Amino acid sequence: MAINKSKTKDNIYASLRFSIAQDLRNVDLLESFVDFFKCGYVVRYEKRSIAEFVVTRIDDIINHVIPFFEEYNIAGSKYSNYCTFKIAAFMVKNKEHLKDDGLKEILLLKNKRGIATKNNNGDD
């Protein structure tokens, strides 16, 4: 989840991004996700030796990514992050992020998710 300031206007907006990063050696696996989920793309970061599968379109997140994780539950501390991401995704889908209250709620979810990530002890 990201809260960004518009480059052309004086307002802020919310955007969602689902991603999975792996060592560059596993780029074939990430590229298979594009076929499996029927959406997204792979970005290579040669200098950092990683690749990332990325989905940014809200319809793809709602129709492909979330149903997968509803069927195959996430275990461990990442489950809490997924739940807040899912709430934010449906808020964006329903255009609640375009209202001040909705944007504030997404910001709260983002901060809650950030706290969960900072407290992650790496055992997921």
mmCIF file with all atom_site columns, C-alpha atoms in Angstrom:
data_model
loop_
_atom_site.group_PDB
_atom_site.id
_atom_site.type_symbol
_atom_site.label_atom_id
_atom_site.label_alt_id
_atom_site.label_comp_id
_atom_site.label_asym_id
_atom_site.label_entity_id
_atom_site.label_seq_id
_atom_site.pdbx_PDB_ins_code
_atom_site.Cartn_x
_atom_site.Cartn_y
_atom_site.Cartn_z
_atom_site.occupancy
_atom_site.B_iso_or_equiv
_atom_site.pdbx_formal_charge
_atom_site.auth_seq_id
_atom_site.auth_comp_id
_atom_site.auth_asym_id
_atom_site.auth_atom_id
_atom_site.pdbx_PDB_model_num
ATOM 1   C CA . MET A 1 1   ? 0.000   0.000   0.000   1.00 0.00 ? 1   MET A CA 1
ATOM 2   C CA . ALA A 1 2   ? 1.260   3.434   -0.818  1.00 0.00 ? 2   ALA A CA 1
ATOM 3   C CA . ILE A 1 3   ? 0.057   6.938   -0.133  1.00 0.00 ? 3   ILE A CA 1
ATOM 4   C CA . ASN A 1 4   ? 1.522   9.285   -2.727  1.00 0.00 ? 4   ASN A CA 1
ATOM 5   C CA . LYS A 1 5   ? 1.439   12.988  -3.475  1.00 0.00 ? 5   LYS A CA 1
ATOM 6   C CA . SER A 1 6   ? 0.295   13.881  -6.969  1.00 0.00 ? 6   SER A CA 1
ATOM 7   C CA . LYS A 1 7   ? 3.007   15.452  -9.128  1.00 0.00 ? 7   LYS A CA 1
ATOM 8   C CA . THR A 1 8   ? 0.488   17.658  -10.928 1.00 0.00 ? 8   THR A CA 1
ATOM 9   C CA . LYS A 1 9   ? -2.030  18.466  -8.182  1.00 0.00 ? 9   LYS A CA 1
ATOM 10  C CA . ASP A 1 10  ? -1.932  19.316  -4.491  1.00 0.00 ? 10  ASP A CA 1
ATOM 11  C CA . ASN A 1 11  ? -3.647  16.122  -3.399  1.00 0.00 ? 11  ASN A CA 1
ATOM 12  C CA . ILE A 1 12  ? -2.603  12.688  -2.230  1.00 0.00 ? 12  ILE A CA 1
ATOM 13  C CA . TYR A 1 13  ? -3.844  9.326   -3.441  1.00 0.00 ? 13  TYR A CA 1
ATOM 14  C CA . ALA A 1 14  ? -3.678  5.665   -2.490  1.00 0.00 ? 14  ALA A CA 1
ATOM 15  C CA . SER A 1 15  ? -2.316  2.893   -4.683  1.00 0.00 ? 15  SER A CA 1
ATOM 16  C CA . LEU A 1 16  ? -1.899  -0.831  -4.154  1.00 0.00 ? 16  LEU A CA 1
ATOM 17  C CA . ARG A 1 17  ? 0.887   -3.089  -5.299  1.00 0.00 ? 17  ARG A CA 1
ATOM 18  C CA . PHE A 1 18  ? 1.177   -6.832  -4.754  1.00 0.00 ? 18  PHE A CA 1
ATOM 19  C CA . SER A 1 19  ? 4.704   -8.168  -5.192  1.00 0.00 ? 19  SER A CA 1
ATOM 20  C CA . ILE A 1 20  ? 6.854   -11.202 -4.556  1.00 0.00 ? 20  ILE A CA 1
ATOM 21  C CA . ALA A 1 21  ? 10.640  -10.831 -4.741  1.00 0.00 ? 21  ALA A CA 1
ATOM 22  C CA . GLN A 1 22  ? 13.160  -13.613 -5.243  1.00 0.00 ? 22  GLN A CA 1
ATOM 23  C CA . ASP A 1 23  ? 16.819  -14.011 -6.028  1.00 0.00 ? 23  ASP A CA 1
ATOM 24  C CA . LEU A 1 24  ? 17.460  -13.427 -9.717  1.00 0.00 ? 24  LEU A CA 1
ATOM 25  C CA . ARG A 1 25  ? 18.230  -17.152 -10.080 1.00 0.00 ? 25  ARG A CA 1
ATOM 26  C CA . ASN A 1 26  ? 14.484  -17.774 -9.548  1.00 0.00 ? 26  ASN A CA 1
ATOM 27  C CA . VAL A 1 27  ? 13.266  -15.401 -12.266 1.00 0.00 ? 27  VAL A CA 1
ATOM 28  C CA . ASP A 1 28  ? 11.718  -18.329 -14.184 1.00 0.00 ? 28  ASP A CA 1
ATOM 29  C CA . LEU A 1 29  ? 9.505   -19.092 -11.195 1.00 0.00 ? 29  LEU A CA 1
ATOM 30  C CA . LEU A 1 30  ? 8.367   -15.470 -11.020 1.00 0.00 ? 30  LEU A CA 1
ATOM 31  C CA . GLU A 1 31  ? 7.698   -15.412 -14.765 1.00 0.00 ? 31  GLU A CA 1
ATOM 32  C CA . SER A 1 32  ? 5.506   -18.497 -14.344 1.00 0.00 ? 32  SER A CA 1
ATOM 33  C CA . PHE A 1 33  ? 3.371   -16.452 -11.921 1.00 0.00 ? 33  PHE A CA 1
ATOM 34  C CA . VAL A 1 34  ? 2.412   -14.130 -14.797 1.00 0.00 ? 34  VAL A CA 1
ATOM 35  C CA . ASP A 1 35  ? 0.952   -17.138 -16.635 1.00 0.00 ? 35  ASP A CA 1
ATOM 36  C CA . PHE A 1 36  ? -0.569  -18.670 -13.511 1.00 0.00 ? 36  PHE A CA 1
ATOM 37  C CA . PHE A 1 37  ? -2.304  -15.512 -12.259 1.00 0.00 ? 37  PHE A CA 1
ATOM 38  C CA . LYS A 1 38  ? -2.966  -14.259 -15.816 1.00 0.00 ? 38  LYS A CA 1
ATOM 39  C CA . CYS A 1 39  ? -1.809  -10.792 -14.796 1.00 0.00 ? 39  CYS A CA 1
ATOM 40  C CA . GLY A 1 40  ? 1.168   -8.826  -13.574 1.00 0.00 ? 40  GLY A CA 1
ATOM 41  C CA . TYR A 1 41  ? 4.727   -8.552  -14.804 1.00 0.00 ? 41  TYR A CA 1
ATOM 42  C CA . VAL A 1 42  ? 8.284   -9.319  -13.700 1.00 0.00 ? 42  VAL A CA 1
ATOM 43  C CA . VAL A 1 43  ? 10.916  -6.677  -13.003 1.00 0.00 ? 43  VAL A CA 1
ATOM 44  C CA . ARG A 1 44  ? 14.618  -7.561  -12.861 1.00 0.00 ? 44  ARG A CA 1
ATOM 45  C CA . TYR A 1 45  ? 16.986  -5.615  -10.632 1.00 0.00 ? 45  TYR A CA 1
ATOM 46  C CA . GLU A 1 46  ? 20.331  -6.825  -11.942 1.00 0.00 ? 46  GLU A CA 1
ATOM 47  C CA . LYS A 1 47  ? 22.464  -4.714  -9.572  1.00 0.00 ? 47  LYS A CA 1
ATOM 48  C CA . ARG A 1 48  ? 20.643  -6.084  -6.523  1.00 0.00 ? 48  ARG A CA 1
ATOM 49  C CA . SER A 1 49  ? 20.457  -9.585  -8.039  1.00 0.00 ? 49  SER A CA 1
ATOM 50  C CA . ILE A 1 50  ? 16.715  -9.883  -7.456  1.00 0.00 ? 50  ILE A CA 1
ATOM 51  C CA . ALA A 1 51  ? 13.570  -10.112 -9.538  1.00 0.00 ? 51  ALA A CA 1
ATOM 52  C CA . GLU A 1 52  ? 10.038  -9.217  -8.556  1.00 0.00 ? 52  GLU A CA 1
ATOM 53  C CA . PHE A 1 53  ? 6.585   -10.343 -9.691  1.00 0.00 ? 53  PHE A CA 1
ATOM 54  C CA . VAL A 1 54  ? 4.301   -7.280  -9.521  1.00 0.00 ? 54  VAL A CA 1
ATOM 55  C CA . VAL A 1 55  ? 0.540   -6.758  -9.830  1.00 0.00 ? 55  VAL A CA 1
ATOM 56  C CA . THR A 1 56  ? -0.772  -3.178  -9.700  1.00 0.00 ? 56  THR A CA 1
ATOM 57  C CA . ARG A 1 57  ? -4.162  -3.218  -11.460 1.00 0.00 ? 57  ARG A CA 1
ATOM 58  C CA . ILE A 1 58  ? -6.892  -3.284  -8.820  1.00 0.00 ? 58  ILE A CA 1
ATOM 59  C CA . ASP A 1 59  ? -9.112  -5.581  -10.911 1.00 0.00 ? 59  ASP A CA 1
ATOM 60  C CA . ASP A 1 60  ? -6.253  -8.086  -11.186 1.00 0.00 ? 60  ASP A CA 1
ATOM 61  C CA . ILE A 1 61  ? -5.625  -7.929  -7.442  1.00 0.00 ? 61  ILE A CA 1
ATOM 62  C CA . ILE A 1 62  ? -9.338  -8.455  -6.697  1.00 0.00 ? 62  ILE A CA 1
ATOM 63  C CA . ASN A 1 63  ? -10.020 -11.111 -9.355  1.00 0.00 ? 63  ASN A CA 1
ATOM 64  C CA . HIS A 1 64  ? -6.777  -13.116 -9.380  1.00 0.00 ? 64  HIS A CA 1
ATOM 65  C CA . VAL A 1 65  ? -4.517  -12.514 -6.371  1.00 0.00 ? 65  VAL A CA 1
ATOM 66  C CA . ILE A 1 66  ? -7.036  -12.332 -3.520  1.00 0.00 ? 66  ILE A CA 1
ATOM 67  C CA . PRO A 1 67  ? -9.024  -15.427 -4.604  1.00 0.00 ? 67  PRO A CA 1
ATOM 68  C CA . PHE A 1 68  ? -5.785  -17.442 -4.652  1.00 0.00 ? 68  PHE A CA 1
ATOM 69  C CA . PHE A 1 69  ? -4.929  -16.454 -1.081  1.00 0.00 ? 69  PHE A CA 1
ATOM 70  C CA . GLU A 1 70  ? -8.511  -17.047 0.030   1.00 0.00 ? 70  GLU A CA 1
ATOM 71  C CA . GLU A 1 71  ? -8.240  -20.624 -1.226  1.00 0.00 ? 71  GLU A CA 1
ATOM 72  C CA . TYR A 1 72  ? -4.654  -21.206 -0.031  1.00 0.00 ? 72  TYR A CA 1
ATOM 73  C CA . ASN A 1 73  ? -4.338  -19.457 3.322   1.00 0.00 ? 73  ASN A CA 1
ATOM 74  C CA . ILE A 1 74  ? -1.158  -17.696 4.332   1.00 0.00 ? 74  ILE A CA 1
ATOM 75  C CA . ALA A 1 75  ? 0.441   -19.027 7.499   1.00 0.00 ? 75  ALA A CA 1
ATOM 76  C CA . GLY A 1 76  ? 2.418   -17.049 10.032  1.00 0.00 ? 76  GLY A CA 1
ATOM 77  C CA . SER A 1 77  ? 2.722   -13.334 10.566  1.00 0.00 ? 77  SER A CA 1
ATOM 78  C CA . LYS A 1 78  ? 2.139   -12.489 6.872   1.00 0.00 ? 78  LYS A CA 1
ATOM 79  C CA . TYR A 1 79  ? -1.553  -13.348 7.312   1.00 0.00 ? 79  TYR A CA 1
ATOM 80  C CA . SER A 1 80  ? -2.202  -10.084 9.174   1.00 0.00 ? 80  SER A CA 1
ATOM 81  C CA . ASN A 1 81  ? -0.541  -8.107  6.364   1.00 0.00 ? 81  ASN A CA 1
ATOM 82  C CA . TYR A 1 82  ? -2.681  -9.941  3.819   1.00 0.00 ? 82  TYR A CA 1
ATOM 83  C CA . CYS A 1 83  ? -5.882  -9.114  5.714   1.00 0.00 ? 83  CYS A CA 1
ATOM 84  C CA . THR A 1 84  ? -5.123  -5.387  5.807   1.00 0.00 ? 84  THR A CA 1
ATOM 85  C CA . PHE A 1 85  ? -4.094  -5.472  2.131   1.00 0.00 ? 85  PHE A CA 1
ATOM 86  C CA . LYS A 1 86  ? -7.377  -7.188  1.219   1.00 0.00 ? 86  LYS A CA 1
ATOM 87  C CA . ILE A 1 87  ? -9.437  -4.579  3.095   1.00 0.00 ? 87  ILE A CA 1
ATOM 88  C CA . ALA A 1 88  ? -7.573  -1.775  1.323   1.00 0.00 ? 88  ALA A CA 1
ATOM 89  C CA . ALA A 1 89  ? -8.017  -3.491  -2.055  1.00 0.00 ? 89  ALA A CA 1
ATOM 90  C CA . PHE A 1 90  ? -11.788 -3.602  -1.691  1.00 0.00 ? 90  PHE A CA 1
ATOM 91  C CA . MET A 1 91  ? -11.806 0.004   -0.496  1.00 0.00 ? 91  MET A CA 1
ATOM 92  C CA . VAL A 1 92  ? -9.953  1.029   -3.663  1.00 0.00 ? 92  VAL A CA 1
ATOM 93  C CA . LYS A 1 93  ? -12.237 -1.156  -5.810  1.00 0.00 ? 93  LYS A CA 1
ATOM 94  C CA . ASN A 1 94  ? -15.267 0.590   -4.259  1.00 0.00 ? 94  ASN A CA 1
ATOM 95  C CA . LYS A 1 95  ? -13.607 3.992   -4.803  1.00 0.00 ? 95  LYS A CA 1
ATOM 96  C CA . GLU A 1 96  ? -13.591 4.733   -1.058  1.00 0.00 ? 96  GLU A CA 1
ATOM 97  C CA . HIS A 1 97  ? -9.977  5.889   -1.408  1.00 0.00 ? 97  HIS A CA 1
ATOM 98  C CA . LEU A 1 98  ? -11.245 8.937   -3.326  1.00 0.00 ? 98  LEU A CA 1
ATOM 99  C CA . LYS A 1 99  ? -12.919 10.321  -0.190  1.00 0.00 ? 99  LYS A CA 1
ATOM 100 C CA . ASP A 1 100 ? -10.972 11.862  2.694   1.00 0.00 ? 100 ASP A CA 1
ATOM 101 C CA . ASP A 1 101 ? -12.328 9.334   5.212   1.00 0.00 ? 101 ASP A CA 1
ATOM 102 C CA . GLY A 1 102 ? -11.432 6.396   2.982   1.00 0.00 ? 102 GLY A CA 1
ATOM 103 C CA . LEU A 1 103 ? -7.941  7.728   2.350   1.00 0.00 ? 103 LEU A CA 1
ATOM 104 C CA . LYS A 1 104 ? -7.427  8.179   6.096   1.00 0.00 ? 104 LYS A CA 1
ATOM 105 C CA . GLU A 1 105 ? -8.612  4.608   6.708   1.00 0.00 ? 105 GLU A CA 1
ATOM 106 C CA . ILE A 1 106 ? -6.151  3.272   4.126   1.00 0.00 ? 106 ILE A CA 1
ATOM 107 C CA . LEU A 1 107 ? -3.389  5.299   5.770   1.00 0.00 ? 107 LEU A CA 1
ATOM 108 C CA . LEU A 1 108 ? -4.300  3.710   9.126   1.00 0.00 ? 108 LEU A CA 1
ATOM 109 C CA . LEU A 1 109 ? -4.227  0.258   7.522   1.00 0.00 ? 109 LEU A CA 1
ATOM 110 C CA . LYS A 1 110 ? -0.853  1.025   5.943   1.00 0.00 ? 110 LYS A CA 1
ATOM 111 C CA . ASN A 1 111 ? 0.568   2.126   9.288   1.00 0.00 ? 111 ASN A CA 1
ATOM 112 C CA . LYS A 1 112 ? -0.866  -0.954  11.013  1.00 0.00 ? 112 LYS A CA 1
ATOM 113 C CA . ARG A 1 113 ? 0.684   -3.138  8.327   1.00 0.00 ? 113 ARG A CA 1
ATOM 114 C CA . GLY A 1 114 ? 4.014   -1.339  8.734   1.00 0.00 ? 114 GLY A CA 1
ATOM 115 C CA . ILE A 1 115 ? 4.006   -2.045  12.451  1.00 0.00 ? 115 ILE A CA 1
ATOM 116 C CA . ALA A 1 116 ? 3.331   -5.727  11.778  1.00 0.00 ? 116 ALA A CA 1
ATOM 117 C CA . THR A 1 117 ? 6.205   -5.820  9.284   1.00 0.00 ? 117 THR A CA 1
ATOM 118 C CA . LYS A 1 118 ? 8.609   -4.110  11.699  1.00 0.00 ? 118 LYS A CA 1
ATOM 119 C CA . ASN A 1 119 ? 7.677   -6.606  14.414  1.00 0.00 ? 119 ASN A CA 1
ATOM 120 C CA . ASN A 1 120 ? 8.210   -9.553  12.078  1.00 0.00 ? 120 ASN A CA 1
ATOM 121 C CA . ASN A 1 121 ? 10.900  -11.790 13.511  1.00 0.00 ? 121 ASN A CA 1
ATOM 122 C CA . GLY A 1 122 ? 11.471  -13.593 10.217  1.00 0.00 ? 122 GLY A CA 1
ATOM 123 C CA . ASP A 1 123 ? 9.781   -16.857 11.114  1.00 0.00 ? 123 ASP A CA 1
ATOM 124 C CA . ASP A 1 124 ? 7.135   -16.905 8.346   1.00 0.00 ? 124 ASP A CA 1
#
